[in-house]
Amino acid sequence: MTQTTDPRLNPPSWSAAPPTRRHRLRVRFLIGLAAPLTLFYFAWLLTPERVGNPALYALLVAAELFNVVQAAGFWWTCSRERVREPRAWSGVREPDVDVLVPVYGEPVEVVEPTIAAAVALPGARVTVHLLDDGGDDAMRALAERHGAGYLRRPRDTGAKAGNVNDALALTQAPFVVILDCDHVPRRDFLTATLGHFEDRRLAFVQTPQHYANAGRGGVAAAAWSQQALFFGAIARGKDGHDAMFCCGTNVVFRRAALEQAGGFPESSLTEDFELSVKLHEQGWRSAYLPRVLADGLGPEDMAAYVGQQHRWARGCLSSIRTVLRAQMPWRLKTHYLLSSMFFLSGWTLLVYMAFPVIRIATGAQPLAGATADQFLLHFAPYFGLALWMVALAGGGSYRFAAYALQAASAWIHVHASLLVLAGRRGRFVVTPKQGAAGRQPRAVAVPLAVMAVLVGIALYGLARDQGPATLNNVAFAALHVCVLASGVWPALRGSEAVAAAAAARADASRTAERER
């Protein structure tokens, strides 16, 4: 099969569907095994004789309880996954569909494949609208070249949500597709999704966000590994609980649902998440189709990844109050809280990394009356199974690089939650669609500083004492350093693949200039 220089035009190498029925049985078996191992660890941890320094012990228990709630939520989600099949529209007359493609300063070569594919979609009477928030005449020419509509709005408020809302006021098709400008739809996008709207209370059908540039390695590969876990096991499970939320792109809406909800919330950094809360609160249903129907570009460098994650963290954490106030079934509310509170998990890693520093510097420790062997005997089976569950549920797509990148990005959760508590409003920042090939040490300055503290305290402890307690804490510090080093390495090394892609784009641009 022919390969192209644009990875979005190649066949996807990943499927959002579960590998086999046996795979699902293995996942459920491990869920059953997780319960006794979790009880075994917490029964040991919560006995009174384990209390060392009371404040540190309270921090440890709080962090462990938060993590076990997140883990139990993951197991619960995966236990009831639904696998929908593509369904074409069955009516006599093909429906009208408006395809909205918001643009804000992205390069023409990123946007053009999306517009070209969208105008050729079969299965409906399609009208494509390029929503240019950047006022770029090159975008107007692009839309005209492919026979798409071009909308340049008079106001610039509300970021992407405002751009889409303004377009909704000027269009009228009963179904609306939202595509980020870098996500190229496949020909079966509409023939696979529109048939699901025979359910009259269905508000939207969400499909996966596939990062076609994951093959370039580094940040792109690790970021995709995280996405693959969500759009695989987690999204299938949320759909099984009727709790799937909109993810901003590659989604088909029923216009009536959007109109009842008042469009996308323009004051939120995660307008798709808050819109989903409102739709579910109003009694609308959602669906997830585990089929790659569009191929996009994930963050290719650390600066882009940090910006994306920071926006998601601030938006979702800001939505907690909205979720708590929402009038909807407890199952839905629990799923929304699990998703939004995930972005507090960085605090738990901060707590874990602080313990060896505090122990070596002051002698205080959270646990008493326990050796390292006893701790590992109770903790390792529970923690090991939790990691195995994630890897297994991910069908092999979730790898150590994704875990390390998440650990190196834990500071983002801490910073975002402090800004939310302070009531600081964030600004919607578009994730760059083309990465920088050079090194980016500034993007990983915080984890580098944490690594320096851990290395420094380990050397200080070894110089002062080589007893078992010191060696145990030095070992924990070294483990954290190794994980963080793996997470920051792509930013310190740069990416040859990204550099090659940038060079290819430059060559293509020069060729086009000569031809003109």
Coordinates of C-alpha atoms in Angstrom, one line a residue:
M1 CA 0.0 0.0 0.0
T2 CA 1.3 3.4 -1.0
Q3 CA 2.7 5.5 1.9
T4 CA 2.7 9.3 1.8
T5 CA 4.9 12.0 3.5
D6 CA 1.8 13.2 5.4
P7 CA 1.2 10.5 8.0
R8 CA -2.5 11.4 8.3
L9 CA -3.1 10.0 4.8
N10 CA -1.7 6.5 5.6
P11 CA -3.8 3.6 7.0
P12 CA -4.0 3.7 10.9
S13 CA -1.8 1.2 12.7
W14 CA -4.1 1.1 15.7
S15 CA -7.6 0.0 16.4
A16 CA -9.9 1.4 19.2
A17 CA -11.7 -1.9 19.4
P18 CA -10.6 -4.6 22.0
P19 CA -8.2 -7.1 20.5
T20 CA -10.2 -10.2 21.3
R21 CA -13.0 -11.5 23.5
R22 CA -10.4 -13.4 25.5
H23 CA -8.7 -10.0 26.2
R24 CA -11.9 -8.7 27.8
L25 CA -12.1 -11.8 29.9
R26 CA -8.5 -11.4 31.1
V27 CA -9.2 -7.8 32.0
R28 CA -12.3 -8.8 34.1
F29 CA -10.3 -11.5 35.8
L30 CA -7.6 -9.0 36.9
I31 CA -10.3 -6.7 38.1
G32 CA -11.5 -9.5 40.4
L33 CA -8.0 -10.1 41.6
A34 CA -7.3 -6.4 42.3
A35 CA -9.9 -6.2 45.1
P36 CA -8.2 -8.7 47.6
L37 CA -4.7 -7.3 46.8
T38 CA -5.9 -3.8 47.5
L39 CA -7.5 -4.8 50.8
F40 CA -4.4 -6.7 51.7
Y41 CA -2.3 -3.6 51.3
F42 CA -4.6 -1.1 53.0
A43 CA -5.4 -3.4 55.9
W44 CA -1.6 -3.4 56.6
L45 CA -1.2 0.3 56.0
L46 CA -4.1 1.5 58.1
T47 CA -3.2 -0.3 61.4
P48 CA -2.3 2.2 64.2
E49 CA 1.2 0.8 64.7
R50 CA 2.1 2.0 61.1
V51 CA 1.9 5.7 62.1
G52 CA 5.3 7.3 62.1
N53 CA 5.3 11.1 61.8
P54 CA 1.5 11.9 62.0
A55 CA 1.6 14.6 59.4
L56 CA 3.6 12.6 56.9
Y57 CA 1.5 9.5 57.6
A58 CA -1.7 11.5 56.9
L59 CA -0.2 12.7 53.6
L60 CA 0.7 9.1 52.6
V61 CA -2.8 7.8 53.4
A62 CA -4.4 10.7 51.5
A63 CA -2.3 10.1 48.4
E64 CA -2.9 6.3 48.5
L65 CA -6.6 6.8 49.0
F66 CA -6.8 9.2 46.1
N67 CA -4.9 6.7 43.9
V68 CA -7.0 3.8 44.9
V69 CA -10.1 5.7 44.1
Q70 CA -8.7 6.5 40.6
A71 CA -7.7 2.9 40.1
A72 CA -11.0 1.6 41.3
G73 CA -12.7 4.0 38.9
F74 CA -10.6 2.7 36.1
W75 CA -11.4 -0.9 36.9
W76 CA -15.1 0.0 37.2
T77 CA -15.0 1.7 33.8
C78 CA -13.3 -1.1 32.1
S79 CA -15.6 -3.7 33.5
R80 CA -18.5 -2.6 31.4
E81 CA -17.2 -1.6 28.0
R82 CA -19.4 -1.3 24.9
V83 CA -18.2 -1.9 21.4
R84 CA -20.5 -0.3 18.9
E85 CA -20.4 -1.1 15.2
P86 CA -20.6 1.4 12.3
R87 CA -24.1 2.2 11.2
A88 CA -25.0 4.1 8.0
W89 CA -28.0 6.4 7.7
S90 CA -31.0 4.2 6.8
G91 CA -33.4 6.9 5.6
V92 CA -34.6 7.2 2.1
R93 CA -33.1 10.7 1.8
E94 CA -29.5 11.5 2.8
P95 CA -29.4 14.0 5.6
D96 CA -27.8 17.4 5.4
V97 CA -24.5 17.8 7.4
D98 CA -22.5 20.9 8.2
V99 CA -18.8 20.2 8.7
L100 CA -17.1 22.9 10.8
V101 CA -13.3 23.2 10.7
P102 CA -12.1 25.9 13.1
V103 CA -8.7 27.5 12.2
Y104 CA -6.5 29.9 14.1
G105 CA -3.2 30.5 12.5
E106 CA -2.3 27.0 11.4
P107 CA -0.3 26.4 8.3
V108 CA -2.1 25.9 5.0
E109 CA -0.3 22.5 4.5
V110 CA -1.8 21.3 7.7
V111 CA -5.4 22.4 7.0
E112 CA -5.6 21.6 3.3
P113 CA -5.8 17.7 3.6
T114 CA -8.6 18.1 6.1
I115 CA -10.7 20.4 3.9
A116 CA -10.0 18.3 0.8
A117 CA -11.2 15.1 2.5
A118 CA -14.2 16.7 4.2
V119 CA -15.7 18.0 1.0
A120 CA -15.5 14.5 -0.5
L121 CA -17.3 12.7 2.3
P122 CA -20.0 10.4 1.1
G123 CA -23.1 9.4 3.0
A124 CA -24.8 12.8 3.3
R125 CA -25.2 16.1 1.6
V126 CA -22.2 17.8 3.1
T127 CA -21.4 21.5 3.3
V128 CA -17.9 22.2 4.7
H129 CA -17.2 25.5 6.4
L130 CA -13.7 26.7 7.2
L131 CA -14.0 28.9 10.3
D132 CA -11.0 31.3 10.1
D133 CA -10.4 33.0 13.5
G134 CA -7.0 34.3 12.2
G135 CA -8.2 36.4 9.3
D136 CA -5.8 34.7 6.8
D137 CA -6.5 35.3 3.1
A138 CA -4.5 32.2 2.3
M139 CA -7.3 30.3 4.2
R140 CA -10.0 32.0 2.1
A141 CA -8.1 30.9 -1.1
L142 CA -7.8 27.4 0.3
A143 CA -11.6 27.1 0.9
E144 CA -12.4 28.5 -2.5
R145 CA -9.9 26.0 -4.1
H146 CA -11.9 23.1 -2.7
G147 CA -15.4 24.4 -2.9
A148 CA -15.8 24.9 0.9
G149 CA -17.5 27.8 2.6
Y150 CA -15.4 30.4 4.3
L151 CA -16.5 32.2 7.5
R152 CA -14.5 35.0 9.1
R153 CA -16.3 36.2 12.1
P154 CA -16.4 39.9 13.2
R155 CA -15.6 39.2 16.9
D156 CA -12.7 37.3 18.4
T157 CA -14.1 36.3 21.8
G158 CA -14.7 32.8 23.1
A159 CA -11.7 31.2 21.3
K160 CA -12.6 27.9 19.5
A161 CA -16.0 27.7 21.3
G162 CA -16.9 31.2 20.1
N163 CA -15.8 30.4 16.6
V164 CA -18.0 27.4 16.4
N165 CA -21.0 29.1 18.0
D166 CA -20.8 31.9 15.5
A167 CA -20.8 29.4 12.7
L168 CA -23.8 27.5 14.2
A169 CA -25.8 30.7 14.0
L170 CA -25.1 30.9 10.2
T171 CA -25.7 27.3 9.3
Q172 CA -28.8 25.0 9.6
A173 CA -28.1 21.4 8.7
P174 CA -29.7 19.0 11.3
F175 CA -26.3 17.3 11.9
V176 CA -23.0 19.1 12.7
V177 CA -19.5 17.6 12.5
I178 CA -16.6 19.3 14.4
L179 CA -13.2 18.6 13.0
D180 CA -10.0 20.2 14.3
C181 CA -8.1 21.5 11.3
D182 CA -5.4 18.9 11.5
H183 CA -7.7 15.9 11.7
V184 CA -8.3 14.4 8.2
P185 CA -11.6 12.5 8.0
R186 CA -11.7 9.1 6.4
R187 CA -14.3 8.4 3.7
D188 CA -16.4 6.3 6.0
F189 CA -16.7 9.0 8.6
L190 CA -20.4 9.7 8.0
T191 CA -21.4 6.3 6.8
A192 CA -20.2 4.8 10.1
T193 CA -21.7 7.4 12.4
L194 CA -25.0 8.9 11.1
G195 CA -27.0 5.7 11.6
H196 CA -26.6 5.9 15.3
F197 CA -28.8 9.0 15.4
E198 CA -31.9 6.8 14.8
D199 CA -31.9 7.1 18.6
R200 CA -33.8 10.3 18.9
R201 CA -32.2 11.2 22.3
L202 CA -28.7 10.8 21.0
A203 CA -26.8 14.1 21.2
F204 CA -23.5 13.2 19.7
V205 CA -21.3 10.3 18.4
Q206 CA -17.7 10.7 19.4
T207 CA -14.9 8.9 17.5
P208 CA -11.2 8.4 18.5
Q209 CA -8.5 11.1 18.2
H210 CA -5.8 9.2 16.4
Y211 CA -2.3 10.7 16.4
A212 CA -0.9 9.7 13.0
N213 CA 2.5 11.3 13.7
A214 CA 3.2 8.9 16.7
G215 CA 5.7 7.1 14.5
R216 CA 8.0 10.1 14.8
G217 CA 8.8 8.9 18.3
G218 CA 9.7 11.0 21.3
V219 CA 6.9 13.2 22.7
A220 CA 4.5 12.3 19.9
A221 CA 4.8 8.6 20.6
A222 CA 4.4 8.9 24.4
A223 CA 1.5 11.4 24.1
W224 CA -0.2 9.0 21.6
S225 CA 0.3 6.1 24.0
Q226 CA -1.7 8.1 26.7
Q227 CA -4.4 8.9 24.2
A228 CA -4.7 5.3 23.0
L229 CA -5.4 4.2 26.5
F230 CA -8.2 6.7 26.8
F231 CA -9.7 6.2 23.4
G232 CA -9.4 2.4 23.8
A233 CA -10.4 0.8 27.1
I234 CA -11.5 4.0 28.9
A235 CA -13.8 5.4 26.2
R236 CA -15.4 2.0 25.5
G237 CA -16.0 1.6 29.2
K238 CA -17.5 5.1 29.6
D239 CA -19.8 4.3 26.6
G240 CA -20.8 1.1 28.4
H241 CA -21.9 3.3 31.4
D242 CA -23.6 5.8 29.0
A243 CA -21.1 8.4 30.2
M244 CA -19.0 9.2 27.2
F245 CA -18.2 12.9 26.8
C246 CA -17.3 15.0 23.8
C247 CA -13.6 15.4 23.1
G248 CA -13.7 18.4 20.8
T249 CA -13.0 16.9 17.4
N250 CA -14.0 13.9 15.2
V251 CA -17.5 14.2 16.6
V252 CA -21.0 14.4 15.1
F253 CA -23.7 16.4 16.8
R254 CA -27.4 16.6 16.5
R255 CA -28.0 20.3 16.0
A256 CA -31.2 20.2 18.2
A257 CA -29.1 19.1 21.1
L258 CA -26.5 21.9 20.6
E259 CA -29.3 24.5 20.4
Q260 CA -31.0 23.3 23.5
A261 CA -27.7 23.5 25.4
G262 CA -27.0 27.0 24.1
G263 CA -23.9 26.0 22.1
F264 CA -20.4 25.5 23.4
P265 CA -19.6 27.3 26.7
E266 CA -17.3 30.1 25.8
S267 CA -15.9 30.7 29.3
S268 CA -14.3 27.3 29.7
L269 CA -10.9 26.0 28.6
T270 CA -12.5 22.6 28.0
E271 CA -15.7 23.7 26.4
D272 CA -16.3 20.1 25.0
F273 CA -16.3 18.6 28.6
E274 CA -18.7 21.2 30.0
L275 CA -21.0 21.0 27.1
S276 CA -21.2 17.2 27.6
V277 CA -22.2 17.8 31.3
K278 CA -25.0 20.1 30.2
L279 CA -26.3 17.7 27.5
H280 CA -26.3 14.8 29.9
E281 CA -28.0 17.0 32.5
Q282 CA -30.7 17.7 30.0
G283 CA -31.3 14.1 29.4
W284 CA -29.5 13.7 26.1
R285 CA -27.4 10.5 25.5
S286 CA -24.0 10.1 24.0
A287 CA -22.2 7.4 22.0
Y288 CA -18.7 6.3 21.3
L289 CA -17.8 4.5 18.1
P290 CA -14.4 2.7 18.6
R291 CA -13.3 3.1 14.9
V292 CA -10.6 5.4 13.7
L293 CA -12.4 7.7 11.3
A294 CA -10.0 10.6 11.3
D295 CA -6.3 11.0 11.6
G296 CA -4.7 14.0 13.3
L297 CA -1.4 15.4 14.7
G298 CA -0.5 15.1 18.3
P299 CA 2.1 17.4 20.1
E300 CA 5.5 16.7 18.7
D301 CA 7.6 18.6 21.2
M302 CA 7.6 19.1 24.9
A303 CA 6.5 22.7 24.8
A304 CA 3.4 21.8 22.8
Y305 CA 2.6 18.9 25.1
V306 CA 3.0 21.0 28.2
G307 CA 0.6 23.7 26.8
Q308 CA -1.9 21.1 25.8
Q309 CA -1.9 19.3 29.2
H310 CA -2.0 22.6 31.1
R311 CA -5.1 23.7 29.3
W312 CA -6.8 20.3 29.8
A313 CA -5.9 20.3 33.5
R314 CA -7.1 23.8 34.2
G315 CA -10.3 23.3 32.2
C316 CA -11.2 20.0 33.8
L317 CA -10.4 21.1 37.3
S318 CA -12.4 24.2 36.8
S319 CA -15.3 22.0 35.8
I320 CA -15.5 20.1 39.1
R321 CA -17.9 22.7 40.6
T322 CA -20.1 22.4 37.5
V323 CA -20.2 18.6 37.8
L324 CA -21.0 18.7 41.5
R325 CA -24.0 21.1 40.9
A326 CA -25.3 19.2 37.8
Q327 CA -28.6 17.4 38.2
M328 CA -27.8 14.0 36.6
P329 CA -27.6 10.3 37.7
W330 CA -24.9 9.4 40.2
R331 CA -23.2 7.1 37.6
L332 CA -22.7 9.9 35.2
K333 CA -21.6 12.3 37.9
T334 CA -19.1 9.8 39.2
H335 CA -17.6 9.4 35.7
Y336 CA -17.3 13.1 35.2
L337 CA -15.6 13.5 38.6
L338 CA -13.2 10.7 38.0
S339 CA -12.2 12.3 34.7
S340 CA -11.8 15.9 36.0
M341 CA -10.1 14.9 39.3
F342 CA -7.5 12.8 37.4
F343 CA -5.7 16.1 37.0
L344 CA -5.0 16.2 40.8
S345 CA -2.9 13.1 40.5
G346 CA 0.3 15.1 40.2
W347 CA 0.0 16.0 43.9
T348 CA 0.4 12.3 44.8
L349 CA 3.6 12.0 42.9
L350 CA 4.9 15.2 44.6
V351 CA 4.1 13.6 48.0
Y352 CA 5.9 10.4 47.1
M353 CA 9.0 12.2 45.9
A354 CA 9.1 14.4 49.0
F355 CA 9.3 11.4 51.4
P356 CA 12.9 10.4 50.7
V357 CA 14.0 14.0 50.8
I358 CA 12.3 14.6 54.2
R359 CA 13.6 11.3 55.6
I360 CA 17.2 11.9 54.7
A361 CA 17.2 15.6 55.7
T362 CA 15.3 15.4 59.0
G363 CA 14.9 11.7 59.9
A364 CA 11.1 12.0 59.9
Q365 CA 9.1 9.3 58.0
P366 CA 5.5 8.4 57.5
L367 CA 5.6 4.8 58.5
A368 CA 6.8 3.2 61.7
G369 CA 7.3 -0.4 62.7
A370 CA 7.9 -1.5 59.2
T371 CA 10.9 -2.7 57.2
A372 CA 11.3 -2.1 53.5
D373 CA 10.7 -5.8 53.0
Q374 CA 7.4 -5.6 54.8
F375 CA 6.3 -2.6 52.9
L376 CA 7.2 -4.1 49.5
L377 CA 5.5 -7.4 50.4
H378 CA 2.2 -5.6 50.9
F379 CA 2.5 -2.8 48.4
A380 CA 4.2 -4.4 45.4
P381 CA 1.5 -6.9 44.5
Y382 CA -1.2 -4.2 44.6
F383 CA 0.8 -1.6 42.7
G384 CA 2.2 -4.2 40.2
L385 CA -1.3 -5.4 39.4
A386 CA -2.5 -1.9 38.9
L387 CA 0.2 -1.2 36.4
W388 CA -0.4 -4.5 34.7
M389 CA -4.1 -3.7 34.5
V390 CA -3.4 -0.5 32.7
A391 CA -1.0 -2.2 30.2
L392 CA -3.4 -5.0 29.6
A393 CA -6.5 -2.8 29.2
G394 CA -4.5 -0.7 26.8
G395 CA -4.1 -3.7 24.5
G396 CA -0.3 -3.1 24.4
S397 CA -0.6 0.5 23.4
Y398 CA 0.2 2.0 26.8
R399 CA 4.0 1.8 27.4
F400 CA 6.6 3.0 29.9
A401 CA 7.3 6.1 27.8
A402 CA 3.7 7.3 28.5
Y403 CA 4.0 6.7 32.2
A404 CA 7.4 8.5 32.4
L405 CA 6.0 11.5 30.4
Q406 CA 3.1 11.7 32.8
A407 CA 5.4 11.6 35.8
A408 CA 7.6 14.3 34.3
S409 CA 4.5 16.4 33.8
A410 CA 3.1 16.0 37.3
W411 CA 4.0 19.6 38.1
I412 CA 1.5 20.7 35.5
H413 CA -1.3 19.3 37.6
V414 CA 0.0 21.0 40.7
H415 CA 0.4 24.4 39.0
A416 CA -3.0 24.1 37.3
S417 CA -4.8 23.3 40.5
L418 CA -3.2 26.2 42.3
L419 CA -4.3 28.6 39.6
V420 CA -7.8 27.2 39.7
L421 CA -7.9 27.6 43.5
A422 CA -6.7 31.2 43.1
G423 CA -9.5 31.9 40.6
R424 CA -7.1 32.7 37.8
R425 CA -8.8 32.4 34.4
G426 CA -6.8 30.8 31.7
R427 CA -6.4 31.6 28.1
F428 CA -7.3 29.1 25.3
V429 CA -4.0 28.2 23.5
V430 CA -4.0 26.2 20.4
T431 CA -1.7 23.2 20.4
P432 CA 1.0 23.7 17.7
K433 CA 0.5 21.2 14.8
Q434 CA 4.2 21.1 13.8
G435 CA 6.9 20.4 16.4
A436 CA 10.3 22.0 17.0
A437 CA 13.2 19.7 16.3
G438 CA 15.6 21.3 18.7
R439 CA 16.2 20.7 22.4
Q440 CA 13.7 22.3 24.9
P441 CA 15.3 22.3 28.4
R442 CA 13.0 25.2 29.5
A443 CA 9.9 23.0 28.9
V444 CA 11.3 20.5 31.5
A445 CA 12.9 22.9 33.9
V446 CA 10.7 21.8 36.8
P447 CA 11.3 18.1 36.6
L448 CA 15.0 18.8 36.0
A449 CA 15.0 20.8 39.3
V450 CA 13.2 18.0 41.1
M451 CA 15.8 15.5 39.8
A452 CA 18.6 17.8 41.0
V453 CA 17.1 17.9 44.5
L454 CA 16.7 14.1 44.6
V455 CA 20.2 13.5 43.4
G456 CA 21.6 16.1 45.9
I457 CA 19.7 14.7 48.9
A458 CA 20.8 11.1 47.9
L459 CA 24.5 12.2 47.8
Y460 CA 24.1 14.1 51.1
G461 CA 22.5 11.0 52.7
L462 CA 25.2 8.6 51.5
A463 CA 28.0 10.9 52.6
R464 CA 26.5 11.1 56.1
D465 CA 25.3 7.6 56.7
Q466 CA 25.1 4.2 54.8
G467 CA 22.6 2.5 57.1
P468 CA 19.7 0.5 55.8
A469 CA 17.2 3.3 56.3
T470 CA 19.3 5.7 54.3
L471 CA 20.0 3.2 51.5
N472 CA 16.2 2.5 51.2
N473 CA 15.4 6.1 50.8
V474 CA 18.3 6.7 48.4
A475 CA 16.9 3.8 46.3
F476 CA 13.4 5.4 46.2
A477 CA 15.0 8.7 45.2
A478 CA 17.0 7.0 42.5
L479 CA 13.8 5.3 41.2
H480 CA 12.1 8.7 40.9
V481 CA 15.1 10.1 39.1
C482 CA 15.2 7.3 36.6
V483 CA 11.5 7.7 35.8
L484 CA 11.8 11.5 35.5
A485 CA 14.9 11.2 33.3
S486 CA 13.0 9.0 30.9
G487 CA 10.2 11.5 30.8
V488 CA 12.4 14.5 30.1
W489 CA 14.8 12.9 27.7
P490 CA 12.8 13.6 24.5
A491 CA 12.9 17.3 25.4
L492 CA 16.7 17.2 26.0
R493 CA 17.5 15.1 23.0
G494 CA 15.3 16.7 20.3
S495 CA 13.8 14.6 17.6
E496 CA 15.5 13.6 14.3
A497 CA 12.1 12.5 12.9
V498 CA 10.6 15.9 13.6
A499 CA 13.7 17.6 12.1
A500 CA 13.4 15.5 9.0
A501 CA 9.7 16.3 8.7
A502 CA 10.5 20.0 9.1
A503 CA 13.1 19.8 6.4
A504 CA 10.7 18.0 4.1
R505 CA 8.1 20.7 4.6
A506 CA 10.7 23.4 3.8
D507 CA 11.7 21.6 0.6
A508 CA 8.1 21.3 -0.4
S509 CA 7.5 25.0 0.2
R510 CA 10.6 26.0 -1.8
T511 CA 9.4 23.7 -4.7
A512 CA 6.0 25.3 -4.6
E513 CA 7.5 28.8 -4.7
R514 CA 9.6 27.9 -7.7
E515 CA 6.5 26.4 -9.5
R516 CA 4.6 29.6 -8.9

